Tab-separated table of C-alpha atoms in Angstrom:
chain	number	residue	atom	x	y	z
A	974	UNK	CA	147.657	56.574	52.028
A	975	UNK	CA	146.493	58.796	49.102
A	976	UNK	CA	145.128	56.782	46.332
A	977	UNK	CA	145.008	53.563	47.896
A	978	UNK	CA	142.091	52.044	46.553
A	979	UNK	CA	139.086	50.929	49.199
A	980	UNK	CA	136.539	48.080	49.057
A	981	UNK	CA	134.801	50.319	46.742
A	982	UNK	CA	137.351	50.923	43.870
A	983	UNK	CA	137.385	54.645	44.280
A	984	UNK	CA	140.327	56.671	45.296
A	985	UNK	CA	140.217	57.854	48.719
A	986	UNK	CA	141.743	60.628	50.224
A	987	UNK	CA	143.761	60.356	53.483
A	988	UNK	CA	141.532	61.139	56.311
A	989	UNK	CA	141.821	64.840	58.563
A	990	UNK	CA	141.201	65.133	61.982
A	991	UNK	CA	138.978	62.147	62.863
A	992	UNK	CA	136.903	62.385	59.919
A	993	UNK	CA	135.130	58.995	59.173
A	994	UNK	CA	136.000	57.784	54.982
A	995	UNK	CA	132.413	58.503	53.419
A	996	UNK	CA	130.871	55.606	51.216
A	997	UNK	CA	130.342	56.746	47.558
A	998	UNK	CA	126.477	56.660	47.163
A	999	UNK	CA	124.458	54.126	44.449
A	1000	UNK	CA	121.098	55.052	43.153
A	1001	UNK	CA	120.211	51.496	43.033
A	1002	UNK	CA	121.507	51.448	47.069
A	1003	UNK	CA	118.821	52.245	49.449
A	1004	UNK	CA	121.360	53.582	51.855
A	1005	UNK	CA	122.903	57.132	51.720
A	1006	UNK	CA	126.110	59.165	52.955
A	1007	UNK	CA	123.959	61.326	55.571
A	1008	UNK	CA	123.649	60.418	58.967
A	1009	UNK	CA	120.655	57.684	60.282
A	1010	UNK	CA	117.592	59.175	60.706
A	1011	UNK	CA	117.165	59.912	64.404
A	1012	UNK	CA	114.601	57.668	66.745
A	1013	UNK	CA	111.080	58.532	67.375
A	1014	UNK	CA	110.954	59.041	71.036
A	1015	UNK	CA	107.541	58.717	72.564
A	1016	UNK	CA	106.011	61.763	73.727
A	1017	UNK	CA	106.099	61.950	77.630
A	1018	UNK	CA	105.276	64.320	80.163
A	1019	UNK	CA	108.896	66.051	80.436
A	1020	UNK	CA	110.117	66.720	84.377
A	1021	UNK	CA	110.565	70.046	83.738
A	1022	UNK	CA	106.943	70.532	83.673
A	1023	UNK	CA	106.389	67.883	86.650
A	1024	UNK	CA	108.585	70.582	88.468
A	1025	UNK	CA	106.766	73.683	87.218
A	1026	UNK	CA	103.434	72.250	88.256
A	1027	UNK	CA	104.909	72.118	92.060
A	1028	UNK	CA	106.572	75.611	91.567
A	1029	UNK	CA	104.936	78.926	93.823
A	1030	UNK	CA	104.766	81.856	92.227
A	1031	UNK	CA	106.393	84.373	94.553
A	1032	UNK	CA	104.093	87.306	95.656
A	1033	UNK	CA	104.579	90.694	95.722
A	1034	UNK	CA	105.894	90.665	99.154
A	1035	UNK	CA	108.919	88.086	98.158
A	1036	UNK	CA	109.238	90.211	95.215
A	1037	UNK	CA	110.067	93.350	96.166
A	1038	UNK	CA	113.307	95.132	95.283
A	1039	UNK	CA	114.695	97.385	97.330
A	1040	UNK	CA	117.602	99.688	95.165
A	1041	UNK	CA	120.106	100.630	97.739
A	1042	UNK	CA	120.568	96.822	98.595
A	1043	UNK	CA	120.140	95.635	95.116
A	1044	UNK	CA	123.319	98.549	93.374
A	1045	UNK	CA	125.123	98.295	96.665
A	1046	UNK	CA	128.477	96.115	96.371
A	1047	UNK	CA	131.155	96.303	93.172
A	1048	UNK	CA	130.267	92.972	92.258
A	1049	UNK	CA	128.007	93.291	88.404
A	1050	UNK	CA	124.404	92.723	88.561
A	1051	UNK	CA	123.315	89.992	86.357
A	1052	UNK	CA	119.907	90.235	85.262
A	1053	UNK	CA	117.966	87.249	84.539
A	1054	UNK	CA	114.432	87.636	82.172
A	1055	UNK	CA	111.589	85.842	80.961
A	1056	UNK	CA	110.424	86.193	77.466
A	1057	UNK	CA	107.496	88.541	78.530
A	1058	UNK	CA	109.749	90.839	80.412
A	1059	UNK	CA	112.267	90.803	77.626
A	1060	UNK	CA	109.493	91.788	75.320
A	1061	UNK	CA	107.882	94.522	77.073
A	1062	UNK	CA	111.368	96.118	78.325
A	1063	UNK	CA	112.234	95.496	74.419
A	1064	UNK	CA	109.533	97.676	72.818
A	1065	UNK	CA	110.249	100.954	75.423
A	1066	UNK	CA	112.953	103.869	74.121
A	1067	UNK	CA	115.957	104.693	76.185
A	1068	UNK	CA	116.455	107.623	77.658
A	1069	UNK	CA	119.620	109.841	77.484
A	1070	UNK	CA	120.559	110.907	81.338
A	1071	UNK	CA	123.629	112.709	81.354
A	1072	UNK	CA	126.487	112.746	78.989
A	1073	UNK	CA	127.684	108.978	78.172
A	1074	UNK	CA	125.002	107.729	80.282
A	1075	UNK	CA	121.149	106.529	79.036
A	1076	UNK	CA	118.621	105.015	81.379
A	1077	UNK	CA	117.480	101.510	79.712
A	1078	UNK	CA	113.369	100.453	80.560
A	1079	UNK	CA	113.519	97.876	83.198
A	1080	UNK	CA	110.139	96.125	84.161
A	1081	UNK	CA	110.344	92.629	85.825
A	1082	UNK	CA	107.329	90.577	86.710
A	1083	UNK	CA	107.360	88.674	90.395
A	1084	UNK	CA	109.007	85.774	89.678
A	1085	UNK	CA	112.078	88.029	87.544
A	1086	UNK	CA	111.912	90.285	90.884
A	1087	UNK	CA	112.066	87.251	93.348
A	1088	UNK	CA	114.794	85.731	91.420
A	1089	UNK	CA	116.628	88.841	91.397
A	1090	UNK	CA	116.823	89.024	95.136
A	1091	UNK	CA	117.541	85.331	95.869
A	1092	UNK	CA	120.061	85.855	93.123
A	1093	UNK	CA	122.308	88.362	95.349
A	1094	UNK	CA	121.330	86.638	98.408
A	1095	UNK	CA	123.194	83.660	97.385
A	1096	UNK	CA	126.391	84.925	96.040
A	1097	UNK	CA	126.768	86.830	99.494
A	1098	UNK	CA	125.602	83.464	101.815
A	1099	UNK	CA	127.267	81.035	99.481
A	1100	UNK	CA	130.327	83.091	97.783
A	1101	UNK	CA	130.986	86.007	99.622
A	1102	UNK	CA	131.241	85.121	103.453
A	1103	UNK	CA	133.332	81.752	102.649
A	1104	UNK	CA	135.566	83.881	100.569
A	1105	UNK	CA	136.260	86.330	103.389
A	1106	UNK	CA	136.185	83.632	105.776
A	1107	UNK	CA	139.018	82.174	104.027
A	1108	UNK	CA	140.554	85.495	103.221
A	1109	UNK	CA	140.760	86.558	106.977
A	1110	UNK	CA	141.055	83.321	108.544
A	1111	UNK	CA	138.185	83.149	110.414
C-alpha cells in the first residue's frame, strides 16, 4: 500500500497498529490534524459530594485501633491515607530500631483509623470465613 496516492495527492504510508491516516494540514484550512476540542460540560453539583454531605465522621470511639488485633494474622496490612495524614506522617524522620529494621511515623486522623478497622473487618467477614468455609467444607 506504500505510495499509493490518497484523495490528497500525498504519499501515504501504510498504516501500524490501528493508527488512523492523518490529513496533511492547509493554512488556508480552518481544520487541523489534532484531535476536536473537547465539550464544555456544564458545571454540576458532582455525586461524590452529594455523598460526602450525607457521610458521618466516625468518632473516636469507632476509631480506635487496638495493635494486637490490627498486626495479628499473616495477611499484609494495607494502609489507606488522606492527604493530611500523608503530609504530616511525610514531614517526621524515621527512626532506626534494630539492625535492618526502622520505625516509620504513623499518625492517622478518625476517619484513616475507622477505615483501618472496617478495612480488616471485612476481609475476615467477607474473605476469610467463606474461604475456610470452602476450604473445610463447612
Amino acid at each position: 500500500m506504500s505510495g499509493v496516492l490518497s484523495d490528497y495527492d500525498t504519499p501515504t504510508k501504510p498504516k501500524m497498529n490501528g493508527q488512523r491516516e492523518k490529513r496533511p494540514y492547509f493554512e488556508d484550512d480552518g481544520e487541523t490534524n489534532h484531535a476536536p476540542a473537547k465539550k464544555k460540560i456544564p458545571k454540576k453539583k458532582h455525586w461524590l459530594y452529594e455523598k460526602a454531605a450525607e457521610s458521618i465522621i466516625p468518632t473516636e470511639d469507632q476509631a480506635n485501633v487496638i495493635p494486637e488485633r490490627l498486626f495479628k494474622g499473616l495477611d499484609p496490612l494495607i494502609v489507606y491515607m488522606c492527604v493530611p495524614c500523608k503530609k504530616f506522617n511525610s514531614t517526621h524522620e524515621t527512626v532506626k530500631v534494630e539492625d535492618g529494621m526502622i520505625q516509620i511515623p504513623l499518625a492517622l486522623c478518625t476517619v484513616c483509623r475507622s477505615h483501618l478497622i472496617v478495612q480488616k473487618n471485612m476481609k475476615f467477614f467477607q474473605h476469610d470465613c467463606p474461604s475456610l468455609k470452602k476450604e473445610h467444607n463447612l
